[in-house]
Amino acid sequence: MISVKTAKEIERMKKACSISAKALWLGGQAVRPGITTKQLDKIMYDYIVKEGAKPSFLGYGGFSGTACISVNDAVIHGIPGDLVINEGDIVSIDVGAQIDGFHGDNAATFACGAIAPEAKRLLMVTRESLHRGIAAALPGNRVGDIGAAVQTYVEENGFSVVRDFVGHGVGHHLHEEPEVPNFGHTGRGPRLVSGMTIAIEPMICAGNYAVKTLSDGWTVKTRDGSLAAHFEHSVAITPQGPLVLTGEWEEHYEL
């Protein structure tokens, strides 16, 4: 069942989303040559706990980190550990926080120093595809309108959309109905109504969209070894249009 929140509930949810957004930005700011993904994870853990919240991902399904940190050809669900970040890497960070009965969820891909022009273009297109998807999240539209907006823009720019993983509802639980694919057709899927809160999260590959899950049971990589990027916002559907709840990192993000 799709959860529809009241205006007061969305106001309460904003706190979790704000903490999530600030944690993401702190992690992204710390990306530099020589740092490990475990060190990045601790920065975000320390901030979330300091704010009186709980990391949404820690222990979820047995996941051992505060954030999913995925590097280069890793699309999503990278487990923080001893992997060292190098100059030229792209680092996708997905992190959420829970407080006052609500979760926030967001992601972005950060450049470690100077990155290749095609990697930079991948990040720019993926981020813009997120904005295109959000713009389609209007009351009366359908979930398929979001996916179609993302897919059309991505494929026009020569990249591909991951099919095996999708966005989702978010709020009282980290993952709620409905599923929110980053591909599809306009006019299809559940209708969007005011009070729905969803996580829109394009996962985009420079090459083919086929992916594989590694033996650790979590890390998802592109099958062809091409780069991948991941951007995400928690969004509320309102009578005035989509309201981005995790937008604070956007104010500072640069390539």
Short mmCIF file of C-alpha atoms in Angstrom, two decimals:
data_model
loop_
_atom_site.label_atom_id
_atom_site.label_comp_id
_atom_site.label_asym_id
_atom_site.label_seq_id
_atom_site.Cartn_x
_atom_site.Cartn_y
_atom_site.Cartn_z
CA MET A 1 0.00 0.00 0.00
CA ILE A 2 1.26 3.49 -0.88
CA SER A 3 1.65 5.73 2.15
CA VAL A 4 0.22 9.24 1.81
CA LYS A 5 1.49 11.71 4.41
CA THR A 6 -0.24 14.73 5.87
CA ALA A 7 1.35 18.17 5.60
CA LYS A 8 2.37 17.89 9.26
CA GLU A 9 4.04 14.53 8.64
CA ILE A 10 6.00 15.94 5.71
CA GLU A 11 7.15 18.78 7.95
CA ARG A 12 8.40 16.21 10.47
CA MET A 13 10.11 14.24 7.71
CA LYS A 14 12.09 17.32 6.69
CA LYS A 15 14.37 16.91 9.72
CA ALA A 16 15.49 13.42 8.68
CA CYS A 17 15.99 14.62 5.12
CA SER A 18 18.04 17.63 6.22
CA ILE A 19 20.35 15.45 8.32
CA SER A 20 20.68 13.02 5.42
CA ALA A 21 21.56 15.84 3.02
CA LYS A 22 24.16 17.33 5.33
CA ALA A 23 25.72 13.92 5.96
CA LEU A 24 25.95 13.37 2.21
CA TRP A 25 27.64 16.70 1.70
CA LEU A 26 30.13 16.07 4.51
CA GLY A 27 31.02 12.74 2.92
CA GLY A 28 31.37 14.31 -0.50
CA GLN A 29 33.55 17.14 0.79
CA ALA A 30 35.90 14.61 2.35
CA VAL A 31 36.54 12.75 -0.94
CA ARG A 32 40.24 13.14 -1.69
CA PRO A 33 43.17 10.98 -2.81
CA GLY A 34 44.32 8.59 -0.08
CA ILE A 35 41.16 8.44 2.01
CA THR A 36 39.44 5.08 2.43
CA THR A 37 35.75 4.43 2.00
CA LYS A 38 35.63 3.36 5.66
CA GLN A 39 37.00 6.75 6.72
CA LEU A 40 34.37 8.50 4.62
CA ASP A 41 31.71 6.34 6.24
CA LYS A 42 32.84 7.29 9.75
CA ILE A 43 32.56 11.00 8.95
CA MET A 44 28.91 10.51 8.02
CA TYR A 45 28.20 8.18 10.95
CA ASP A 46 29.63 10.64 13.45
CA TYR A 47 27.55 13.50 12.07
CA ILE A 48 24.26 11.59 11.98
CA VAL A 49 24.68 10.32 15.54
CA LYS A 50 25.71 13.80 16.76
CA GLU A 51 22.40 15.11 15.42
CA GLY A 52 20.50 12.54 17.50
CA ALA A 53 19.50 10.47 14.47
CA LYS A 54 20.22 6.90 13.40
CA PRO A 55 21.89 5.86 10.13
CA SER A 56 19.10 4.35 8.04
CA PHE A 57 21.35 1.86 6.25
CA LEU A 58 23.40 0.58 9.19
CA GLY A 59 22.23 -2.99 9.87
CA TYR A 60 19.56 -2.82 7.16
CA GLY A 61 19.40 -6.33 5.75
CA GLY A 62 22.75 -6.92 7.41
CA PHE A 63 24.52 -3.98 5.73
CA SER A 64 27.59 -3.02 7.74
CA GLY A 65 28.01 0.66 6.85
CA THR A 66 26.34 3.99 7.41
CA ALA A 67 26.54 4.77 3.68
CA CYS A 68 26.81 2.85 0.44
CA ILE A 69 30.05 4.07 -1.16
CA SER A 70 30.56 2.92 -4.74
CA VAL A 71 33.63 3.80 -6.80
CA ASN A 72 34.01 4.05 -10.60
CA ASP A 73 32.31 0.99 -12.13
CA ALA A 74 30.45 0.22 -8.90
CA VAL A 75 26.89 1.46 -9.34
CA ILE A 76 25.40 1.10 -5.85
CA HIS A 77 25.65 -0.68 -2.48
CA GLY A 78 29.44 -0.52 -2.10
CA ILE A 79 30.42 -1.64 1.41
CA PRO A 80 32.73 0.83 3.23
CA GLY A 81 36.12 -0.70 3.88
CA ASP A 82 39.81 -0.41 3.11
CA LEU A 83 39.39 0.67 -0.51
CA VAL A 84 41.56 3.75 -1.10
CA ILE A 85 40.19 6.60 -3.22
CA ASN A 86 42.56 7.80 -5.94
CA GLU A 87 42.86 10.95 -8.04
CA GLY A 88 40.47 10.72 -10.98
CA ASP A 89 38.00 8.36 -9.29
CA ILE A 90 34.29 9.06 -9.16
CA VAL A 91 32.68 8.20 -5.84
CA SER A 92 28.95 7.59 -5.42
CA ILE A 93 27.68 8.07 -1.86
CA ASP A 94 24.17 7.00 -0.82
CA VAL A 95 23.20 7.79 2.76
CA GLY A 96 20.07 8.16 4.89
CA ALA A 97 19.11 9.10 8.42
CA GLN A 98 16.15 8.29 10.65
CA ILE A 99 14.72 10.58 13.31
CA ASP A 100 11.26 11.32 14.75
CA GLY A 101 9.81 8.30 12.97
CA PHE A 102 10.90 9.26 9.47
CA HIS A 103 13.74 8.49 7.07
CA GLY A 104 15.55 10.67 4.58
CA ASP A 105 17.46 9.18 1.65
CA ASN A 106 19.79 10.80 -0.88
CA ALA A 107 22.82 10.17 -3.06
CA ALA A 108 25.34 11.94 -5.26
CA THR A 109 28.49 11.10 -7.18
CA PHE A 110 31.59 13.13 -6.38
CA ALA A 111 34.80 13.68 -8.31
CA CYS A 112 38.14 12.97 -6.65
CA GLY A 113 40.29 15.75 -8.02
CA ALA A 114 40.48 16.09 -11.79
CA ILE A 115 38.41 13.49 -13.62
CA ALA A 116 38.23 12.51 -17.29
CA PRO A 117 35.94 14.66 -19.50
CA GLU A 118 33.62 11.72 -20.22
CA ALA A 119 33.35 10.96 -16.50
CA LYS A 120 32.44 14.58 -15.85
CA ARG A 121 29.80 14.46 -18.59
CA LEU A 122 28.36 11.28 -17.05
CA LEU A 123 27.98 13.03 -13.70
CA MET A 124 26.42 16.10 -15.27
CA VAL A 125 23.92 14.08 -17.31
CA THR A 126 22.97 11.86 -14.36
CA ARG A 127 22.39 14.84 -12.09
CA GLU A 128 20.30 16.58 -14.75
CA SER A 129 18.30 13.39 -15.32
CA LEU A 130 17.39 13.49 -11.63
CA HIS A 131 16.12 17.04 -12.09
CA ARG A 132 14.12 15.95 -15.16
CA GLY A 133 12.55 13.14 -13.16
CA ILE A 134 11.67 15.46 -10.29
CA ALA A 135 10.05 17.94 -12.68
CA ALA A 136 7.71 15.15 -13.82
CA ALA A 137 6.65 14.33 -10.23
CA LEU A 138 3.42 16.31 -10.41
CA PRO A 139 0.05 15.47 -8.84
CA GLY A 140 -2.03 13.68 -11.45
CA ASN A 141 0.99 12.35 -13.34
CA ARG A 142 2.01 8.73 -13.07
CA VAL A 143 5.18 7.06 -11.86
CA GLY A 144 5.97 6.15 -15.46
CA ASP A 145 6.22 9.85 -16.33
CA ILE A 146 9.20 10.13 -13.98
CA GLY A 147 10.98 7.14 -15.50
CA ALA A 148 10.27 8.27 -19.05
CA ALA A 149 11.71 11.73 -18.33
CA VAL A 150 14.90 10.23 -16.91
CA GLN A 151 15.35 7.60 -19.61
CA THR A 152 14.70 9.95 -22.53
CA TYR A 153 17.27 12.48 -21.35
CA VAL A 154 19.90 9.87 -20.49
CA GLU A 155 19.62 7.99 -23.76
CA GLU A 156 19.62 11.21 -25.79
CA ASN A 157 23.04 11.80 -24.26
CA GLY A 158 24.39 8.35 -25.13
CA PHE A 159 24.26 6.75 -21.68
CA SER A 160 22.13 3.90 -20.33
CA VAL A 161 19.72 3.43 -17.41
CA VAL A 162 20.11 0.53 -14.95
CA ARG A 163 17.05 -1.73 -15.07
CA ASP A 164 17.70 -4.06 -12.12
CA PHE A 165 17.35 -1.40 -9.39
CA VAL A 166 14.85 1.43 -9.02
CA GLY A 167 13.75 4.25 -6.77
CA HIS A 168 11.04 3.81 -4.14
CA GLY A 169 8.70 5.36 -1.67
CA VAL A 170 10.32 6.66 1.51
CA GLY A 171 9.08 8.02 4.82
CA HIS A 172 8.04 5.95 7.84
CA HIS A 173 10.20 3.18 6.34
CA LEU A 174 13.38 3.42 4.30
CA HIS A 175 11.72 1.56 1.43
CA GLU A 176 8.00 1.93 0.82
CA GLU A 177 5.70 1.49 -2.15
CA PRO A 178 5.65 2.42 -4.97
CA GLU A 179 8.70 1.38 -6.93
CA VAL A 180 9.96 4.33 -9.00
CA PRO A 181 11.85 3.07 -12.07
CA ASN A 182 14.21 5.34 -13.98
CA PHE A 183 12.85 4.03 -17.26
CA GLY A 184 9.44 3.37 -18.75
CA HIS A 185 6.56 5.02 -20.53
CA THR A 186 4.46 8.08 -19.82
CA GLY A 187 0.98 7.45 -18.49
CA ARG A 188 1.91 4.12 -16.88
CA GLY A 189 2.15 3.07 -13.24
CA PRO A 190 0.55 4.37 -10.06
CA ARG A 191 -0.90 7.87 -10.13
CA LEU A 192 0.98 10.51 -8.15
CA VAL A 193 -1.09 12.24 -5.46
CA SER A 194 -0.28 14.97 -2.97
CA GLY A 195 1.25 13.56 0.19
CA MET A 196 3.27 10.82 -1.49
CA THR A 197 6.97 10.89 -0.61
CA ILE A 198 9.33 9.13 -3.00
CA ALA A 199 13.05 8.66 -3.57
CA ILE A 200 13.93 9.37 -7.20
CA GLU A 201 17.39 7.97 -7.93
CA PRO A 202 18.80 7.60 -11.45
CA MET A 203 21.57 5.01 -11.69
CA ILE A 204 23.29 5.61 -15.01
CA CYS A 205 26.06 3.76 -16.88
CA ALA A 206 28.52 5.12 -19.39
CA GLY A 207 28.28 1.83 -21.28
CA ASN A 208 25.72 -0.96 -21.22
CA TYR A 209 23.15 -1.01 -18.42
CA ALA A 210 23.73 -4.67 -17.48
CA VAL A 211 24.99 -5.06 -13.90
CA LYS A 212 26.21 -7.82 -11.59
CA THR A 213 26.24 -8.26 -7.82
CA LEU A 214 29.60 -9.26 -6.38
CA SER A 215 30.23 -12.18 -4.06
CA ASP A 216 29.93 -9.88 -1.00
CA GLY A 217 26.19 -9.93 -1.70
CA TRP A 218 25.94 -6.15 -1.89
CA THR A 219 28.24 -4.34 -4.31
CA VAL A 220 26.67 -3.88 -7.74
CA LYS A 221 29.01 -3.21 -10.68
CA THR A 222 28.58 -2.70 -14.40
CA ARG A 223 29.18 -5.92 -16.32
CA ASP A 224 31.27 -4.19 -18.98
CA GLY A 225 33.43 -2.27 -16.48
CA SER A 226 32.12 1.12 -17.60
CA LEU A 227 31.72 3.99 -15.17
CA ALA A 228 28.45 4.54 -13.34
CA ALA A 229 26.90 7.49 -11.50
CA HIS A 230 24.07 7.76 -8.97
CA PHE A 231 22.09 10.80 -7.81
CA GLU A 232 19.03 10.79 -5.54
CA HIS A 233 16.61 13.05 -3.72
CA SER A 234 13.72 12.39 -1.37
CA VAL A 235 10.77 14.28 -2.85
CA ALA A 236 7.27 15.10 -1.60
CA ILE A 237 4.38 15.43 -4.03
CA THR A 238 2.44 18.60 -3.16
CA PRO A 239 -0.40 20.59 -4.76
CA GLN A 240 2.23 23.15 -5.77
CA GLY A 241 4.42 20.50 -7.42
CA PRO A 242 7.42 18.43 -6.30
CA LEU A 243 9.14 19.51 -3.09
CA VAL A 244 12.75 18.35 -2.79
CA LEU A 245 13.36 17.44 0.86
CA THR A 246 17.09 16.65 0.61
CA GLY A 247 18.18 19.63 -1.45
CA GLU A 248 20.81 21.12 0.84
CA TRP A 249 23.78 19.37 -0.77
CA GLU A 250 22.72 20.76 -4.16
CA GLU A 251 23.48 24.28 -2.94
CA HIS A 252 27.19 23.48 -2.79
CA TYR A 253 27.71 20.72 -5.36
CA GLU A 254 30.25 21.55 -8.05
CA LEU A 255 32.11 19.64 -10.74
#
